[in-house]
Amino acid sequence: MLEAVIEWIPLIMFAAICLVLMLGYPVAFSLAGTAMLFAGVGIIAGWFDPNYLSALPSRLFGTINNITLMAVPLFVLMGVLLERSRIAEELLDTMAKLFGRMPGGLGISVILVGALLAASTGIVGATVVTMGLLSLPTMLRRGYSPSIASGTICATGTLGQIIPPSIALVLLGDTLSTAYQQAQLQMNVINQETVSVGDLFMGALVPGVLLVLLYLLYIIFIALRDPDGVPPAKDIGEVSTGRLLANLLPPVGLIVTVLGSILIGAATPTEAAAVGALGAALLAKLKGELSLRRLREVGQSTLEVTCMVFMILIGAAVFSLVFRGYGGDELIQSLFAQLDGGVGTAVFVVMLAIFLLGFILDFIEITFVVVPIVGPILLAMGVDPVWLGIMIALNLQTSFLTPPFGFALFYLRGVAPESVRTTDLYRGVAPFIVLQLLMLGMLALWPELATALPEWVRSLR
């Protein structure tokens, strides 16, 4: 009986983590604290080998010295600089004048600007708050349904999860790289190549664009079925070609520079992030938005986000170490081996688990806790690492929209007027969750949507 309980300790430990996080305790300290509590009890009872903890210092130093993860603060800096330089405001005004005169035009404008912001900032919270402040009052004033307006803004904000340069893809790329190396060791294969953040960026481009098209098609469908819910804004002025190019070319040029340098192999994601941060600073300077006060605000925001990410990384490293010390890897592997249907069933179970965990956990927690556990096992079963990474990224995108802890809902609720009820938010995001799951299904049926571009670029090098 006791041996059976000890065997299931890893899953009990995982359930305990979910419970602690649902109680509202800080993520990083919950991960590390719960893991150390289980390790301490296990050492006293003789269930846990304390020698596992001797590997902790090297793991922590490896996390802090990780060159790939240096891209995180640089992409955050780039995103915050662009957010504070009023580029989004000018883009939205331009797009509204371009499309606003047609039914659903404002919704189309929000989606297009949101996609551009996603490709230039990669920060979901910043995009949702910015679009909520700038476009939600206008959409409501023009007669848009509160559910359609709020749902469009929330869903568009989550595009920063899948469209490069996404911070989520940077974190996933580092985690999957480690998992891929572990899978190779399990199979006794010595392979110099590994999955990189650049591979995930390339793999995410086609699914990201297709998801934007699905969003646009949904708004067009609503405009055709119920034009009163998304009426045209007839009193919006026109925009000149010069104004359109002046507002559109700078952010697009920055996006092309950053992503293009990664795709052609001229720069690593970290180097490209540094170029992007410098380019964002130059754009802010040209717009007269780069004062010392603004720099201080940007630096503080960047520091807060970076510290949060790295503290969660450290907590997840402690959790992962204790989880493996209790034999969690072998337990999960044996559970997968007992599933009927082989690899396909195993991937489906993991995707379902990640989707359900998205209701209660943040994408960073799932990336650092769940992916290191299941990643090596799935990759050892022959799953393509780039395809798996994009599948997980798309799945994690839904966690921003699924109640009760969908962060995009929280962000918009904080800036939305009182006339927009919480039920409007939930109703509004439901169709977009379906669209995200539809994109996930398309990617499952046609893995080439994620794998073809990286393979083609690799063949040219």
Coordinates of C-alpha atoms in Angstrom, one line a residue:
M1 CA 0.0 0.0 0.0
L2 CA 2.8 2.4 1.0
E3 CA 4.8 1.6 -2.1
A4 CA 1.7 2.4 -4.3
V5 CA 1.3 5.8 -2.6
I6 CA 5.0 6.6 -3.1
E7 CA 4.7 5.7 -6.8
W8 CA 2.0 8.2 -7.2
I9 CA 3.7 11.0 -5.3
P10 CA 4.7 12.9 -8.5
L11 CA 1.0 13.3 -9.5
I12 CA 0.0 14.2 -6.0
M13 CA 2.8 16.8 -6.1
F14 CA 1.4 18.2 -9.4
A15 CA -2.1 18.4 -7.9
A16 CA -0.8 20.2 -4.9
I17 CA 0.9 22.8 -7.1
C18 CA -2.4 23.4 -9.0
L19 CA -4.2 23.8 -5.7
V20 CA -1.7 26.2 -4.2
L21 CA -1.7 28.3 -7.4
M22 CA -5.5 28.4 -7.4
L23 CA -5.4 29.8 -3.9
G24 CA -3.5 32.8 -5.3
Y25 CA 0.0 32.4 -4.0
P26 CA 2.9 33.7 -6.1
V27 CA 3.8 31.3 -8.9
A28 CA 7.6 31.1 -8.4
F29 CA 7.5 30.6 -4.7
S30 CA 4.6 28.2 -4.9
L31 CA 6.6 26.0 -7.3
A32 CA 9.8 26.0 -5.3
G33 CA 8.1 25.9 -1.9
T34 CA 5.8 23.0 -2.7
A35 CA 8.7 21.1 -4.3
M36 CA 11.0 21.6 -1.3
L37 CA 8.2 20.6 1.1
F38 CA 7.8 17.3 -0.7
A39 CA 11.5 16.8 -0.9
G40 CA 11.9 17.5 2.8
V41 CA 9.2 15.1 3.8
G42 CA 10.6 12.5 1.4
I43 CA 14.1 12.8 2.9
I44 CA 12.8 12.4 6.4
A45 CA 10.7 9.4 5.4
G46 CA 13.4 7.9 3.3
W47 CA 11.5 8.2 0.1
F48 CA 13.6 10.8 -1.7
D49 CA 17.3 10.8 -2.4
P50 CA 18.8 14.1 -1.2
N51 CA 21.7 13.8 -3.7
Y52 CA 19.2 15.0 -6.4
L53 CA 19.2 18.5 -4.7
S54 CA 23.0 18.7 -5.3
A55 CA 22.3 19.4 -8.9
L56 CA 20.2 22.4 -8.1
P57 CA 23.0 25.1 -8.0
S58 CA 24.3 24.1 -11.5
R59 CA 20.7 24.2 -12.9
L60 CA 20.1 27.6 -11.5
F61 CA 23.3 29.0 -12.8
G62 CA 22.6 27.4 -16.2
T63 CA 19.2 29.1 -16.3
I64 CA 20.6 32.6 -15.5
N65 CA 23.5 32.2 -17.9
N66 CA 21.3 30.9 -20.8
I67 CA 22.0 33.1 -23.8
T68 CA 18.8 32.2 -25.5
L69 CA 16.7 33.5 -22.6
M70 CA 18.5 36.9 -22.9
A71 CA 16.1 37.5 -25.7
V72 CA 13.3 37.8 -23.2
P73 CA 14.2 41.1 -21.6
L74 CA 15.2 42.5 -25.0
F75 CA 11.9 41.6 -26.7
V76 CA 10.1 42.9 -23.6
L77 CA 12.0 46.2 -23.9
M78 CA 11.2 46.4 -27.6
G79 CA 7.5 45.8 -26.9
V80 CA 7.2 48.3 -24.1
L81 CA 9.1 51.0 -26.1
L82 CA 6.7 50.5 -29.0
E83 CA 3.7 50.5 -26.7
R84 CA 4.7 53.8 -25.1
S85 CA 5.6 55.6 -28.4
R86 CA 1.9 55.9 -29.6
I87 CA 2.6 53.7 -32.6
A88 CA -0.5 51.6 -31.9
E89 CA -2.7 54.7 -31.6
E90 CA -1.6 56.0 -35.0
L91 CA -1.9 52.6 -36.6
L92 CA -5.4 52.1 -35.3
D93 CA -6.5 55.6 -36.4
T94 CA -5.2 54.9 -39.9
M95 CA -6.7 51.5 -40.3
A96 CA -10.1 52.7 -39.0
K97 CA -10.1 55.4 -41.7
L98 CA -9.2 52.8 -44.3
F99 CA -11.8 50.1 -43.4
G100 CA -14.2 51.8 -41.0
R101 CA -16.8 52.8 -43.6
M102 CA -17.8 49.1 -44.2
P103 CA -19.8 46.9 -41.9
G104 CA -17.3 45.2 -39.5
G105 CA -14.6 47.6 -40.6
L106 CA -13.6 48.6 -37.1
G107 CA -13.3 45.0 -36.1
I108 CA -11.1 44.3 -39.2
S109 CA -9.0 47.3 -38.2
V110 CA -8.6 46.0 -34.7
I111 CA -7.5 42.6 -35.9
L112 CA -5.0 43.9 -38.4
V113 CA -3.4 46.4 -36.0
G114 CA -3.4 43.7 -33.3
A115 CA -1.5 41.4 -35.6
L116 CA 1.0 44.1 -36.3
L117 CA 1.4 44.8 -32.6
A118 CA 1.8 41.0 -31.9
A119 CA 4.6 40.9 -34.5
S120 CA 6.3 43.9 -33.0
T121 CA 5.8 43.5 -29.3
G122 CA 4.9 39.9 -28.5
I123 CA 3.3 41.0 -25.2
V124 CA -0.4 40.0 -24.7
G125 CA -1.2 42.3 -21.8
A126 CA 0.2 45.4 -23.5
T127 CA -1.8 44.7 -26.7
V128 CA -5.1 44.0 -24.9
V129 CA -4.9 47.0 -22.7
T130 CA -3.7 49.3 -25.5
M131 CA -6.5 48.2 -27.9
G132 CA -9.0 48.2 -25.1
L133 CA -8.3 51.8 -24.2
L134 CA -8.1 53.0 -27.8
S135 CA -10.7 51.0 -29.7
L136 CA -13.3 49.7 -27.3
P137 CA -15.0 53.0 -26.5
T138 CA -15.0 53.9 -30.2
M139 CA -16.5 50.5 -31.2
L140 CA -19.2 50.8 -28.5
R141 CA -20.0 54.4 -29.5
R142 CA -20.4 53.3 -33.2
G143 CA -23.0 50.7 -32.2
Y144 CA -20.9 47.5 -32.0
S145 CA -22.3 44.7 -29.8
P146 CA -20.3 44.7 -26.5
S147 CA -19.7 41.0 -26.8
I148 CA -18.3 41.2 -30.4
A149 CA -16.2 44.3 -29.6
S150 CA -14.7 42.9 -26.4
G151 CA -14.2 39.4 -27.8
T152 CA -12.4 40.8 -30.9
I153 CA -10.0 42.8 -28.7
C154 CA -9.3 40.0 -26.3
A155 CA -8.7 37.4 -29.0
T156 CA -6.6 39.8 -31.1
G157 CA -4.4 40.5 -28.1
T158 CA -3.6 36.8 -27.8
L159 CA -2.0 36.8 -31.2
G160 CA 1.2 37.8 -29.5
Q161 CA 1.4 34.2 -28.3
I162 CA 1.8 32.7 -31.7
I163 CA 3.0 35.4 -34.1
P164 CA 6.8 35.9 -33.8
P165 CA 8.7 37.4 -32.1
S166 CA 6.6 35.8 -29.3
I167 CA 8.1 35.6 -25.8
A168 CA 6.1 32.4 -25.4
L169 CA 7.9 30.9 -28.3
V170 CA 11.3 32.0 -26.9
L171 CA 10.5 30.2 -23.6
L172 CA 9.0 27.2 -25.4
G173 CA 12.1 27.0 -27.7
D174 CA 14.5 26.9 -24.8
T175 CA 12.4 24.3 -22.9
L176 CA 11.9 22.1 -26.0
S177 CA 15.6 22.3 -26.8
T178 CA 16.4 20.8 -23.4
A179 CA 13.6 18.2 -23.8
Y180 CA 14.9 17.2 -27.3
Q181 CA 18.4 16.6 -25.9
Q182 CA 17.0 14.5 -23.1
A183 CA 14.9 12.5 -25.7
Q184 CA 18.0 11.9 -27.8
L185 CA 19.9 10.6 -24.8
Q186 CA 17.0 8.2 -24.0
M187 CA 17.2 6.8 -27.5
N188 CA 21.0 6.6 -27.3
V189 CA 21.2 9.0 -30.4
I190 CA 24.0 11.5 -30.7
N191 CA 22.6 14.4 -32.8
Q192 CA 24.3 17.7 -33.1
E193 CA 21.2 19.5 -34.4
T194 CA 18.5 20.6 -32.0
V195 CA 15.3 22.6 -32.1
S196 CA 15.9 26.3 -31.8
V197 CA 13.8 29.4 -31.1
G198 CA 14.4 30.4 -34.7
D199 CA 12.9 27.1 -35.9
L200 CA 9.8 27.8 -33.8
F201 CA 9.6 31.4 -35.1
M202 CA 9.6 30.0 -38.7
G203 CA 7.2 27.3 -37.8
A204 CA 4.7 29.7 -36.3
L205 CA 4.5 32.1 -39.2
V206 CA 2.0 30.2 -41.4
P207 CA -0.3 29.1 -38.5
G208 CA -0.2 32.7 -37.1
V209 CA -1.2 34.2 -40.5
L210 CA -3.9 31.6 -41.0
L211 CA -5.3 32.4 -37.5
V212 CA -5.5 36.1 -38.4
L213 CA -7.4 35.1 -41.6
L214 CA -9.8 33.0 -39.5
Y215 CA -10.4 36.0 -37.2
L216 CA -11.0 38.3 -40.3
L217 CA -13.4 35.7 -41.9
Y218 CA -15.4 35.5 -38.7
I219 CA -15.9 39.3 -38.6
I220 CA -16.8 39.3 -42.2
F221 CA -19.3 36.5 -41.5
I222 CA -20.8 38.5 -38.7
A223 CA -21.0 41.6 -40.9
L224 CA -22.9 39.6 -43.6
R225 CA -25.3 37.8 -41.1
D226 CA -25.9 40.7 -38.6
P227 CA -24.6 44.0 -39.9
D228 CA -26.4 45.9 -37.1
G229 CA -24.0 44.2 -34.6
V230 CA -21.0 45.6 -36.4
P231 CA -22.2 48.8 -38.2
P232 CA -20.1 51.0 -40.4
A233 CA -18.7 54.2 -39.1
K234 CA -19.8 56.6 -41.8
D235 CA -18.5 59.8 -40.2
I236 CA -14.8 58.6 -40.1
G237 CA -12.6 60.7 -42.4
E238 CA -10.4 59.3 -45.2
V239 CA -6.7 58.7 -45.0
S240 CA -4.2 59.7 -47.6
T241 CA -1.7 57.3 -49.1
G242 CA 1.2 59.3 -47.6
R243 CA -0.3 59.1 -44.1
L244 CA -0.9 55.4 -44.5
L245 CA 2.7 54.7 -45.5
A246 CA 4.1 57.0 -42.8
N247 CA 2.2 55.1 -40.1
L248 CA 2.6 51.6 -41.5
L249 CA 6.1 51.4 -42.8
P250 CA 8.1 52.1 -39.6
P251 CA 6.6 49.2 -37.5
V252 CA 6.5 46.9 -40.6
G253 CA 10.1 47.7 -41.4
L254 CA 11.1 46.9 -37.8
I255 CA 9.2 43.6 -37.9
V256 CA 10.8 42.6 -41.2
T257 CA 14.3 43.5 -39.9
V258 CA 13.9 41.5 -36.7
L259 CA 12.2 38.4 -38.1
G260 CA 14.1 38.5 -41.5
S261 CA 17.5 38.5 -39.8
I262 CA 16.4 35.4 -37.8
L263 CA 14.8 33.6 -40.8
I264 CA 17.8 34.0 -43.1
G265 CA 20.2 33.0 -40.3
A266 CA 22.0 36.4 -40.1
A267 CA 21.3 36.7 -36.4
T268 CA 20.2 34.6 -33.4
P269 CA 16.9 35.5 -31.7
T270 CA 18.9 37.2 -28.9
E271 CA 20.9 39.3 -31.4
A272 CA 17.7 40.2 -33.4
A273 CA 16.0 41.2 -30.2
A274 CA 18.8 43.6 -29.4
V275 CA 18.4 45.1 -32.9
G276 CA 14.7 45.3 -32.4
A277 CA 15.0 47.1 -29.0
L278 CA 17.4 49.6 -30.6
G279 CA 15.0 50.1 -33.6
A280 CA 12.1 50.6 -31.2
A281 CA 14.1 53.2 -29.3
L282 CA 14.9 55.0 -32.6
L283 CA 11.2 55.0 -33.6
A284 CA 10.3 56.4 -30.2
K285 CA 13.0 59.1 -30.6
L286 CA 11.7 60.1 -34.0
K287 CA 8.2 60.5 -32.6
G288 CA 9.6 62.6 -29.7
E289 CA 8.5 60.0 -27.1
L290 CA 12.0 59.1 -25.7
S291 CA 12.4 61.3 -22.7
L292 CA 14.4 60.3 -19.5
R293 CA 11.1 59.9 -17.7
R294 CA 9.8 57.6 -20.4
L295 CA 13.0 55.6 -20.4
R296 CA 12.7 55.1 -16.6
E297 CA 9.1 53.8 -17.0
V298 CA 10.1 51.5 -19.8
G299 CA 13.1 50.2 -17.9
Q300 CA 11.0 49.5 -14.8
S301 CA 8.3 47.7 -16.8
T302 CA 11.0 45.6 -18.5
L303 CA 12.6 44.7 -15.2
E304 CA 9.4 43.7 -13.6
V305 CA 8.4 41.3 -16.4
T306 CA 11.9 39.9 -16.7
C307 CA 12.2 39.3 -13.0
M308 CA 8.8 37.5 -13.0
V309 CA 9.8 35.2 -15.8
F310 CA 13.2 34.3 -14.4
M311 CA 11.8 33.7 -10.9
I312 CA 9.2 31.4 -12.3
L313 CA 12.0 29.7 -14.3
I314 CA 14.0 29.1 -11.1
G315 CA 10.9 27.8 -9.2
A316 CA 10.1 25.5 -12.1
A317 CA 13.7 24.1 -12.1
V318 CA 13.3 23.2 -8.4
F319 CA 9.9 21.6 -9.1
S320 CA 11.3 19.6 -12.1
L321 CA 14.2 18.3 -10.1
V322 CA 12.1 17.0 -7.2
F323 CA 9.5 15.6 -9.7
R324 CA 12.2 13.6 -11.4
G325 CA 13.7 12.6 -8.1
Y326 CA 10.4 10.9 -7.2
G327 CA 10.4 9.0 -10.5
G328 CA 7.9 11.2 -12.2
D329 CA 9.4 10.7 -15.7
E330 CA 9.1 7.0 -15.4
L331 CA 5.5 7.3 -14.1
I332 CA 4.4 9.5 -17.0
Q333 CA 6.2 7.3 -19.5
S334 CA 4.5 4.2 -18.2
L335 CA 1.1 5.9 -18.3
F336 CA 1.7 6.9 -22.0
A337 CA 2.8 3.4 -22.8
Q338 CA -0.5 2.0 -21.5
L339 CA -2.5 4.2 -23.8
D340 CA -4.2 2.7 -26.8
G341 CA -3.4 4.4 -30.1
G342 CA 0.3 5.1 -29.7
V343 CA 1.7 8.5 -30.4
G344 CA -1.5 10.1 -31.7
T345 CA -3.4 9.3 -28.4
A346 CA -0.4 10.4 -26.3
V347 CA -0.3 13.8 -28.1
F348 CA -4.1 14.2 -27.8
V349 CA -4.0 13.5 -24.1
V350 CA -1.2 16.0 -23.6
M351 CA -3.1 18.7 -25.7
L352 CA -6.3 18.0 -23.7
A353 CA -4.5 18.3 -20.4
I354 CA -2.8 21.6 -21.5
F355 CA -6.1 23.0 -22.6
L356 CA -7.8 22.1 -19.3
L357 CA -4.9 23.4 -17.3
G358 CA -5.2 26.7 -19.2
F359 CA -8.4 27.3 -17.3
I360 CA -6.5 27.5 -14.0
L361 CA -2.8 28.1 -14.9
D362 CA -0.9 30.8 -16.8
F363 CA 1.0 29.9 -20.0
I364 CA 4.4 30.4 -18.3
E365 CA 3.5 27.9 -15.5
I366 CA 2.4 25.3 -18.1
T367 CA 5.5 26.0 -20.2
F368 CA 8.0 25.5 -17.3
V369 CA 6.1 22.8 -15.4
V370 CA 4.2 20.6 -17.9
V371 CA 6.4 20.8 -21.0
P372 CA 9.6 19.6 -19.3
I373 CA 7.7 16.6 -18.0
V374 CA 5.9 15.4 -21.2
G375 CA 8.3 16.9 -23.8
P376 CA 11.1 14.4 -23.6
I377 CA 8.6 11.5 -23.7
L378 CA 6.7 12.7 -26.7
L379 CA 9.9 13.6 -28.6
A380 CA 11.4 10.1 -27.8
M381 CA 8.2 8.7 -29.4
G382 CA 9.2 10.4 -32.7
V383 CA 7.1 13.6 -32.5
D384 CA 8.5 16.5 -34.6
P385 CA 9.8 19.1 -32.1
V386 CA 8.8 22.1 -34.2
W387 CA 5.3 20.8 -34.8
L388 CA 4.9 19.9 -31.1
G389 CA 6.1 23.4 -30.1
I390 CA 3.6 25.2 -32.4
M391 CA 0.8 22.9 -31.2
I392 CA 1.6 23.7 -27.6
A393 CA 1.9 27.4 -28.4
L394 CA -1.5 27.5 -30.1
N395 CA -3.0 25.5 -27.2
L396 CA -1.5 27.9 -24.6
Q397 CA -3.0 30.8 -26.5
T398 CA -6.5 29.6 -25.4
S399 CA -5.4 29.9 -21.8
F400 CA -5.7 33.7 -22.1
L401 CA -9.3 33.5 -23.1
T402 CA -10.7 30.6 -21.0
P403 CA -12.4 31.6 -17.7
P404 CA -12.1 31.9 -14.8
F405 CA -8.4 32.8 -15.1
G406 CA -8.1 34.0 -18.7
F407 CA -5.6 36.9 -18.4
A408 CA -6.8 38.7 -21.5
L409 CA -10.2 38.8 -19.9
F410 CA -8.7 40.4 -16.7
Y411 CA -6.7 42.9 -18.8
L412 CA -9.7 44.1 -20.7
R413 CA -12.0 44.0 -17.7
G414 CA -9.6 46.5 -16.0
V415 CA -10.0 49.1 -18.8
A416 CA -13.5 48.4 -20.1
P417 CA -16.4 50.7 -19.2
E418 CA -19.0 49.5 -16.7
S419 CA -21.5 49.1 -19.5
V420 CA -19.5 46.1 -20.7
R421 CA -20.5 43.2 -18.4
T422 CA -18.3 40.2 -17.6
T423 CA -20.8 37.9 -19.3
D424 CA -20.3 40.0 -22.5
L425 CA -16.6 39.2 -22.3
Y426 CA -17.2 35.5 -21.9
R427 CA -19.7 35.4 -24.7
G428 CA -17.5 37.4 -27.0
V429 CA -14.4 35.2 -26.6
A430 CA -16.2 31.9 -27.0
P431 CA -16.2 32.0 -30.9
F432 CA -12.5 32.9 -30.9
I433 CA -11.7 30.0 -28.7
V434 CA -13.5 27.8 -31.2
L435 CA -11.4 29.3 -34.0
Q436 CA -8.2 28.7 -32.1
L437 CA -9.2 25.1 -31.5
L438 CA -10.0 24.8 -35.2
M439 CA -6.5 26.1 -36.1
L440 CA -5.1 23.5 -33.7
G441 CA -7.1 20.8 -35.4
M442 CA -5.9 22.0 -38.9
L443 CA -2.3 21.8 -37.6
A444 CA -2.9 18.3 -36.2
L445 CA -4.2 17.2 -39.7
W446 CA -1.5 19.0 -41.7
P447 CA 1.7 19.2 -39.7
E448 CA 3.4 20.7 -42.8
L449 CA 1.8 24.0 -41.9
A450 CA 4.4 24.3 -39.2
T451 CA 7.2 22.1 -40.5
A452 CA 7.5 23.0 -44.2
L453 CA 8.9 26.5 -43.8
P454 CA 11.7 25.6 -41.3
E455 CA 12.7 22.6 -43.5
W456 CA 12.8 24.8 -46.6
V457 CA 14.8 27.5 -45.0
R458 CA 17.2 24.9 -43.5
S459 CA 17.7 23.4 -47.0
L460 CA 18.8 26.8 -48.4
R461 CA 21.5 27.3 -45.8

